[in-house]
Amino acid sequence: MSIRIDDLTVTFKNGVTAVDHVDLEIPHGIFGLLGENGAGKSTLMNLITDNSKRTSGNILLDGKEILHMGAEYRRHIGYMPQQQGEYPNFSALSFLLYMAEAKGIKKKQARKEAEEMLELVNLDDVKKKKVNTFSGGMKQRVMLAQALLGGPDILLLDEPTAGLDPKERIRIRNLILKLSKQKIILLATHVVSDIACIADKVLLLKQGKLLRVDTPNALIQSMEHKVWECKCPKEQIEEMQIRYPYGNLEQRKDGVYMRIISEQKEDSFTLEATHMDLEDVYLYYCADAKG
């Protein structure tokens, strides 16, 4: 199974183009959609779930236009939206049963699946507690559980770790990796660590345009000779931050260093970085940090 996107464009009435002639092939695996807030990630997600109208272009599932597939297409999709809905009168279990009914899952099967999904996301012991009493991380796990109802082949996860503490972020990231076998998973985020170690490919999106699609390793290699470092005495940190607003400060055992993205070496750069990572890639391609 694969999703093919051809020349996909969305232009709003105010003239803003949120998705700009995107071409993309998404087979099985985890695909990290990386970009700043406002880059068009959520719009692209809503187009793939058929929740938004496109201006032009096609979205094909195994060669079939999704607009012509109707309910058949929706059975393949599990969607975890960025914004958590408020369901003050629902327990975790009753919310999943409600969502199962909306998905057309029969009652007997719905109960079985809801119990299984809550166990999978480690919420089985609080399944009868109201969702509005849960922490942010627990609510995110409920939303992931509802996306898994019906055994979808395609998971669309929009900012699944937004607002979570590091422990919850790791928990959800590990769970996504566990789920990735034989599924298409598209994970939209601006948090680099969410996808750095689990994505098969990274999609870099900026102002609606797809800049690059490649493996994390290939993208990191593209940063060779573009990442520099210099040691920053305390009295120079503020000056360096003004000069390099995207410079990333790191505390090391011998002092504070600044990592700088630049296509050319300046005299103030002490040395070329020997270690690059996906955060450098993000700053270079998505945040215009290059000098």
C-alpha positions as a LaTeX table, in Angstrom:
\begin{tabular}{lrrr}
\hline
Residue & $x$ (\AA) & $y$ (\AA) & $z$ (\AA) \\
\hline
Met1 & 0.00 & 0.00 & 0.00 \\
Ser2 & 1.22 & 3.50 & $-0.81$ \\
Ile3 & $-0.05$ & 7.06 & $-1.04$ \\
Arg4 & 0.86 & 9.13 & $-4.08$ \\
Ile5 & 0.47 & 12.91 & $-4.03$ \\
Asp6 & 0.67 & 14.72 & $-7.36$ \\
Asp7 & 0.96 & 18.51 & $-7.74$ \\
Leu8 & $-1.13$ & 19.13 & $-4.62$ \\
Thr9 & $-1.96$ & 22.79 & $-3.98$ \\
Val10 & $-4.17$ & 24.68 & $-1.53$ \\
Thr11 & $-4.62$ & 28.44 & $-1.84$ \\
Phe12 & $-6.95$ & 30.15 & 0.61 \\
Lys13 & $-9.33$ & 32.99 & $-0.24$ \\
Asn14 & $-6.89$ & 35.51 & 1.26 \\
Gly15 & $-4.31$ & 34.46 & $-1.34$ \\
Val16 & $-2.08$ & 32.48 & 1.04 \\
Thr17 & $-0.82$ & 29.21 & $-0.46$ \\
Ala18 & $-0.64$ & 26.69 & 2.40 \\
Val19 & 0.42 & 23.71 & 0.26 \\
Asp20 & 2.39 & 24.59 & $-2.85$ \\
His21 & 2.56 & 22.03 & $-5.70$ \\
Val22 & 3.63 & 19.12 & $-3.51$ \\
Asp23 & 4.67 & 15.83 & $-5.13$ \\
Leu24 & 5.26 & 12.90 & $-2.80$ \\
Glu25 & 5.27 & 9.11 & $-2.60$ \\
Ile26 & 4.57 & 7.57 & 0.84 \\
Pro27 & 5.03 & 3.78 & 1.13 \\
His28 & 5.17 & 1.73 & 4.35 \\
Gly29 & 7.26 & 3.16 & 7.17 \\
Ile30 & 7.51 & 6.24 & 9.36 \\
Phe31 & 7.69 & 9.55 & 7.55 \\
Gly32 & 8.50 & 12.59 & 9.65 \\
Leu33 & 6.97 & 15.81 & 8.34 \\
Leu34 & 9.21 & 18.52 & 9.74 \\
Gly35 & 8.62 & 22.25 & 9.58 \\
Glu36 & 7.97 & 25.38 & 11.59 \\
Asn37 & 4.51 & 26.32 & 12.83 \\
Gly38 & 2.60 & 27.59 & 9.80 \\
Ala39 & 4.66 & 25.58 & 7.31 \\
Gly40 & 1.55 & 23.74 & 6.06 \\
Lys41 & 1.93 & 20.48 & 7.99 \\
Ser42 & $-1.62$ & 20.39 & 9.40 \\
Thr43 & $-3.12$ & 21.48 & 6.07 \\
Leu44 & $-1.34$ & 18.63 & 4.31 \\
Met45 & $-2.59$ & 16.21 & 6.97 \\
Asn46 & $-6.17$ & 17.45 & 6.53 \\
Leu47 & $-5.91$ & 16.97 & 2.78 \\
Ile48 & $-4.72$ & 13.39 & 3.16 \\
Thr49 & $-7.57$ & 12.65 & 5.59 \\
Asp50 & $-9.97$ & 14.31 & 3.10 \\
Asn51 & $-11.04$ & 16.85 & 5.72 \\
Ser52 & $-10.02$ & 19.86 & 3.60 \\
Lys53 & $-10.65$ & 20.85 & 0.01 \\
Arg54 & $-7.70$ & 21.09 & $-2.33$ \\
Thr55 & $-7.29$ & 23.79 & $-4.97$ \\
Ser56 & $-5.68$ & 21.37 & $-7.41$ \\
Gly57 & $-3.77$ & 18.11 & $-7.58$ \\
Asn58 & $-4.43$ & 14.46 & $-6.76$ \\
Ile59 & $-4.08$ & 12.11 & $-3.79$ \\
Leu60 & $-4.02$ & 8.44 & $-4.76$ \\
Leu61 & $-4.14$ & 5.32 & $-2.61$ \\
Asp62 & $-2.71$ & 2.43 & $-4.61$ \\
Gly63 & $-3.56$ & 4.31 & $-7.76$ \\
Lys64 & $-7.13$ & 5.25 & $-6.77$ \\
Glu65 & $-8.13$ & 8.88 & $-6.24$ \\
Ile66 & $-9.26$ & 9.13 & $-2.61$ \\
Leu67 & $-12.11$ & 11.48 & $-3.52$ \\
His68 & $-13.73$ & 8.58 & $-5.34$ \\
Met69 & $-13.21$ & 6.00 & $-2.57$ \\
Gly70 & $-15.49$ & 7.42 & 0.15 \\
Ala71 & $-15.94$ & 5.15 & 3.19 \\
Glu72 & $-13.57$ & 2.58 & 1.71 \\
Tyr73 & $-10.72$ & 5.09 & 2.05 \\
Arg74 & $-11.70$ & 6.24 & 5.55 \\
Arg75 & $-11.48$ & 2.64 & 6.80 \\
His76 & $-7.78$ & 2.73 & 6.02 \\
Ile77 & $-7.17$ & 5.95 & 7.97 \\
Gly78 & $-6.42$ & 6.56 & 11.63 \\
Tyr79 & $-6.05$ & 10.24 & 12.50 \\
Met80 & $-4.69$ & 11.85 & 15.63 \\
Pro81 & $-5.38$ & 15.61 & 15.38 \\
Gln82 & $-3.13$ & 18.28 & 16.84 \\
Gln83 & $-5.80$ & 19.76 & 19.09 \\
Gln84 & $-7.29$ & 17.63 & 21.85 \\
Gly85 & $-11.08$ & 17.78 & 21.91 \\
Glu86 & $-12.84$ & 18.35 & 25.21 \\
Tyr87 & $-15.10$ & 15.49 & 26.25 \\
Pro88 & $-15.97$ & 16.35 & 29.90 \\
Asn89 & $-18.59$ & 13.62 & 30.31 \\
Phe90 & $-16.59$ & 10.80 & 28.75 \\
Ser91 & $-14.37$ & 8.29 & 30.46 \\
Ala92 & $-11.45$ & 7.02 & 28.38 \\
Leu93 & $-13.40$ & 3.84 & 27.60 \\
Ser94 & $-16.67$ & 5.58 & 26.76 \\
Phe95 & $-14.81$ & 8.00 & 24.48 \\
Leu96 & $-13.24$ & 5.14 & 22.55 \\
Leu97 & $-16.62$ & 3.39 & 22.29 \\
Tyr98 & $-18.13$ & 6.63 & 20.98 \\
Met99 & $-15.36$ & 6.96 & 18.37 \\
Ala100 & $-15.74$ & 3.29 & 17.42 \\
Glu101 & $-19.43$ & 3.84 & 16.76 \\
Ala102 & $-18.59$ & 6.87 & 14.61 \\
Lys103 & $-16.22$ & 4.65 & 12.63 \\
Gly104 & $-18.94$ & 2.06 & 12.08 \\
Ile105 & $-17.38$ & $-0.66$ & 14.21 \\
Lys106 & $-19.93$ & $-3.16$ & 15.56 \\
Lys107 & $-20.62$ & $-2.95$ & 19.31 \\
Lys108 & $-19.14$ & $-6.30$ & 20.30 \\
Gln109 & $-15.98$ & $-5.69$ & 18.30 \\
Ala110 & $-15.84$ & $-2.06$ & 19.49 \\
Arg111 & $-15.69$ & $-3.06$ & 23.14 \\
Lys112 & $-12.93$ & $-5.57$ & 22.47 \\
Glu113 & $-10.86$ & $-3.10$ & 20.43 \\
Ala114 & $-11.34$ & $-0.24$ & 22.88 \\
Glu115 & $-10.09$ & $-2.40$ & 25.76 \\
Glu116 & $-7.12$ & $-3.57$ & 23.70 \\
Met117 & $-6.14$ & $-0.07$ & 22.57 \\
Leu118 & $-6.30$ & 1.33 & 26.10 \\
Glu119 & $-4.07$ & $-1.48$ & 27.28 \\
Leu120 & $-1.68$ & $-0.81$ & 24.40 \\
Val121 & $-1.29$ & 2.86 & 25.37 \\
Asn122 & $-0.98$ & 1.94 & 29.06 \\
Leu123 & $-4.30$ & 3.45 & 30.18 \\
Asp124 & $-6.14$ & 0.26 & 31.08 \\
Asp125 & $-6.05$ & 1.02 & 34.81 \\
Val126 & $-7.75$ & 4.43 & 34.34 \\
Lys127 & $-10.16$ & 3.53 & 31.55 \\
Lys128 & $-13.22$ & 4.45 & 33.63 \\
Lys129 & $-11.88$ & 7.83 & 34.73 \\
Lys130 & $-12.99$ & 10.98 & 32.93 \\
Val131 & $-10.67$ & 12.23 & 30.21 \\
Asn132 & $-10.80$ & 15.82 & 31.52 \\
Thr133 & $-9.00$ & 14.66 & 34.69 \\
Phe134 & $-6.04$ & 13.30 & 32.69 \\
Ser135 & $-2.63$ & 14.89 & 32.24 \\
Gly136 & $-1.66$ & 16.20 & 28.80 \\
Gly137 & 0.33 & 13.05 & 28.07 \\
Met138 & $-2.55$ & 10.77 & 29.06 \\
Lys139 & $-4.93$ & 12.74 & 26.82 \\
Gln140 & $-2.49$ & 12.35 & 23.93 \\
Arg141 & $-2.41$ & 8.60 & 24.50 \\
Val142 & $-6.23$ & 8.50 & 24.46 \\
Met143 & $-6.17$ & 10.32 & 21.12 \\
Leu144 & $-3.61$ & 7.86 & 19.78 \\
Ala145 & $-5.77$ & 4.95 & 20.98 \\
Gln146 & $-8.82$ & 6.27 & 19.10 \\
Ala147 & $-6.72$ & 6.65 & 15.95 \\
Leu148 & $-5.86$ & 2.94 & 16.17 \\
Leu149 & $-9.47$ & 1.76 & 16.33 \\
Gly150 & $-10.42$ & $-0.34$ & 13.33 \\
Gly151 & $-6.84$ & $-1.42$ & 12.61 \\
Pro152 & $-6.00$ & 1.32 & 10.07 \\
Asp153 & $-3.19$ & 0.80 & 7.56 \\
Ile154 & $-2.41$ & 4.52 & 7.56 \\
Leu155 & $-1.75$ & 6.58 & 10.70 \\
Leu156 & $-1.66$ & 10.37 & 10.46 \\
Leu157 & $-0.29$ & 11.90 & 13.66 \\
Asp158 & $-0.34$ & 15.68 & 13.90 \\
Glu159 & 2.05 & 16.97 & 16.61 \\
Pro160 & 1.52 & 13.84 & 18.77 \\
Thr161 & 3.89 & 15.03 & 21.53 \\
Ala162 & 2.90 & 18.71 & 21.64 \\
Gly163 & 3.17 & 20.11 & 25.17 \\
Leu164 & 4.40 & 16.87 & 26.73 \\
Asp165 & 7.23 & 16.45 & 29.20 \\
Pro166 & 10.31 & 14.44 & 28.09 \\
Lys167 & 9.14 & 11.23 & 29.76 \\
Glu168 & 5.76 & 11.25 & 27.99 \\
Arg169 & 7.39 & 12.26 & 24.70 \\
Ile170 & 9.69 & 9.24 & 24.85 \\
Arg171 & 6.78 & 6.95 & 25.78 \\
Ile172 & 4.69 & 8.03 & 22.78 \\
Arg173 & 7.68 & 7.99 & 20.43 \\
Asn174 & 8.52 & 4.40 & 21.41 \\
Leu175 & 4.89 & 3.39 & 20.96 \\
Ile176 & 4.79 & 4.90 & 17.46 \\
Leu177 & 7.92 & 2.92 & 16.54 \\
Lys178 & 6.29 & $-0.25$ & 17.86 \\
Leu179 & 3.23 & 0.39 & 15.68 \\
Ser180 & 5.19 & 1.10 & 12.51 \\
Lys181 & 5.41 & $-2.44$ & 11.13 \\
Gln182 & 3.27 & $-2.83$ & 8.00 \\
Lys183 & 1.74 & 0.64 & 8.37 \\
Ile184 & 2.16 & 3.99 & 6.71 \\
Ile185 & 2.80 & 6.53 & 9.47 \\
Leu186 & 3.01 & 10.22 & 8.69 \\
Leu187 & 4.08 & 12.18 & 11.76 \\
Ala188 & 3.94 & 15.98 & 11.58 \\
Thr189 & 6.06 & 17.85 & 14.10 \\
His190 & 8.40 & 20.77 & 14.70 \\
Val191 & 10.11 & 18.84 & 17.52 \\
Val192 & 13.19 & 17.30 & 15.88 \\
Ser193 & 13.73 & 14.66 & 18.56 \\
Asp194 & 10.31 & 13.15 & 17.81 \\
Ile195 & 11.55 & 11.76 & 14.50 \\
Ala196 & 15.36 & 11.81 & 14.66 \\
Cys197 & 15.74 & 8.12 & 15.54 \\
Ile198 & 12.49 & 6.57 & 14.30 \\
Ala199 & 11.75 & 8.09 & 10.87 \\
Asp200 & 12.60 & 6.14 & 7.73 \\
Lys201 & 12.45 & 9.40 & 5.81 \\
Val202 & 12.10 & 13.06 & 6.71 \\
Leu203 & 10.01 & 15.51 & 4.70 \\
Leu204 & 11.14 & 19.13 & 5.07 \\
Leu205 & 8.28 & 21.58 & 4.57 \\
Lys206 & 8.60 & 25.37 & 4.46 \\
Gln207 & 5.85 & 27.85 & 3.55 \\
Gly208 & 3.88 & 25.06 & 1.90 \\
Lys209 & 6.77 & 23.88 & $-0.28$ \\
Leu210 & 8.37 & 20.46 & 0.09 \\
Leu211 & 12.09 & 21.27 & 0.19 \\
Arg212 & 13.62 & 17.82 & 0.55 \\
Val213 & 12.66 & 14.20 & 1.18 \\
Asp214 & 15.45 & 11.93 & 2.34 \\
Thr215 & 16.67 & 9.62 & 5.07 \\
Pro216 & 17.80 & 11.25 & 8.32 \\
Asn217 & 21.34 & 10.05 & 7.64 \\
Ala218 & 21.48 & 11.60 & 4.15 \\
Leu219 & 20.08 & 14.89 & 5.43 \\
Ile220 & 22.63 & 15.01 & 8.23 \\
Gln221 & 25.43 & 14.30 & 5.74 \\
Ser222 & 24.22 & 17.27 & 3.67 \\
Met223 & 25.27 & 19.51 & 6.58 \\
Glu224 & 28.99 & 18.75 & 6.13 \\
His225 & 31.03 & 22.00 & 6.16 \\
Lys226 & 27.97 & 23.97 & 7.26 \\
Val227 & 28.11 & 23.59 & 11.07 \\
Trp228 & 30.70 & 25.51 & 13.09 \\
Glu229 & 31.51 & 26.02 & 16.73 \\
Cys230 & 33.12 & 28.62 & 18.88 \\
Lys231 & 33.71 & 28.88 & 22.60 \\
Cys232 & 31.76 & 31.72 & 24.22 \\
Pro233 & 33.04 & 33.44 & 27.37 \\
Lys234 & 30.11 & 34.56 & 29.52 \\
Glu235 & 30.66 & 38.22 & 28.72 \\
Gln236 & 30.37 & 37.51 & 24.96 \\
Ile237 & 27.26 & 35.30 & 24.96 \\
Glu238 & 24.76 & 38.14 & 24.55 \\
Glu239 & 26.76 & 39.69 & 21.71 \\
Met240 & 27.03 & 36.30 & 19.94 \\
Gln241 & 23.30 & 35.68 & 20.32 \\
Ile242 & 22.55 & 39.00 & 18.65 \\
Arg243 & 25.00 & 38.23 & 15.85 \\
Tyr244 & 23.80 & 34.65 & 15.37 \\
Pro245 & 20.13 & 34.51 & 16.47 \\
Tyr246 & 19.89 & 30.83 & 15.53 \\
Gly247 & 23.14 & 29.89 & 17.25 \\
Asn248 & 22.60 & 26.98 & 19.60 \\
Leu249 & 24.35 & 27.27 & 22.97 \\
Glu250 & 25.68 & 24.10 & 24.56 \\
Gln251 & 27.15 & 23.73 & 28.05 \\
Arg252 & 30.19 & 21.45 & 28.04 \\
Lys253 & 32.70 & 20.48 & 30.70 \\
Asp254 & 35.16 & 23.15 & 29.53 \\
Gly255 & 32.63 & 25.95 & 29.07 \\
Val256 & 29.81 & 27.22 & 26.85 \\
Tyr257 & 29.99 & 26.69 & 23.09 \\
Met258 & 27.82 & 28.06 & 20.30 \\
Arg259 & 26.93 & 25.96 & 17.26 \\
Ile260 & 26.42 & 28.09 & 14.17 \\
Ile261 & 24.94 & 27.17 & 10.81 \\
Ser262 & 26.79 & 28.93 & 8.01 \\
Glu263 & 27.86 & 28.10 & 4.48 \\
Gln264 & 31.13 & 29.97 & 4.97 \\
Lys265 & 33.63 & 29.98 & 7.82 \\
Glu266 & 34.17 & 33.25 & 9.65 \\
Asp267 & 37.20 & 34.18 & 11.72 \\
Ser268 & 35.19 & 33.93 & 14.94 \\
Phe269 & 34.39 & 30.25 & 14.29 \\
Thr270 & 36.90 & 28.25 & 16.30 \\
Leu271 & 36.43 & 24.93 & 14.54 \\
Glu272 & 34.17 & 22.94 & 12.25 \\
Ala273 & 31.72 & 20.72 & 14.13 \\
Thr274 & 32.61 & 17.04 & 13.98 \\
His275 & 29.08 & 15.98 & 14.89 \\
Met276 & 25.97 & 17.08 & 12.99 \\
Asp277 & 22.39 & 16.15 & 13.77 \\
Leu278 & 18.85 & 16.59 & 12.51 \\
Glu279 & 18.39 & 19.79 & 14.49 \\
Asp280 & 21.13 & 21.34 & 12.36 \\
Val281 & 19.21 & 20.17 & 9.28 \\
Tyr282 & 16.02 & 21.76 & 10.59 \\
Leu283 & 17.71 & 25.10 & 11.30 \\
Tyr284 & 19.40 & 25.15 & 7.89 \\
Tyr285 & 16.44 & 24.21 & 5.68 \\
Cys286 & 13.37 & 25.28 & 7.66 \\
Ala287 & 14.43 & 28.20 & 9.83 \\
Asp288 & 16.77 & 30.10 & 7.48 \\
Ala289 & 19.67 & 29.83 & 9.92 \\
Lys290 & 22.31 & 29.62 & 7.20 \\
Gly291 & 24.73 & 32.51 & 7.08 \\
\hline
\end{tabular}
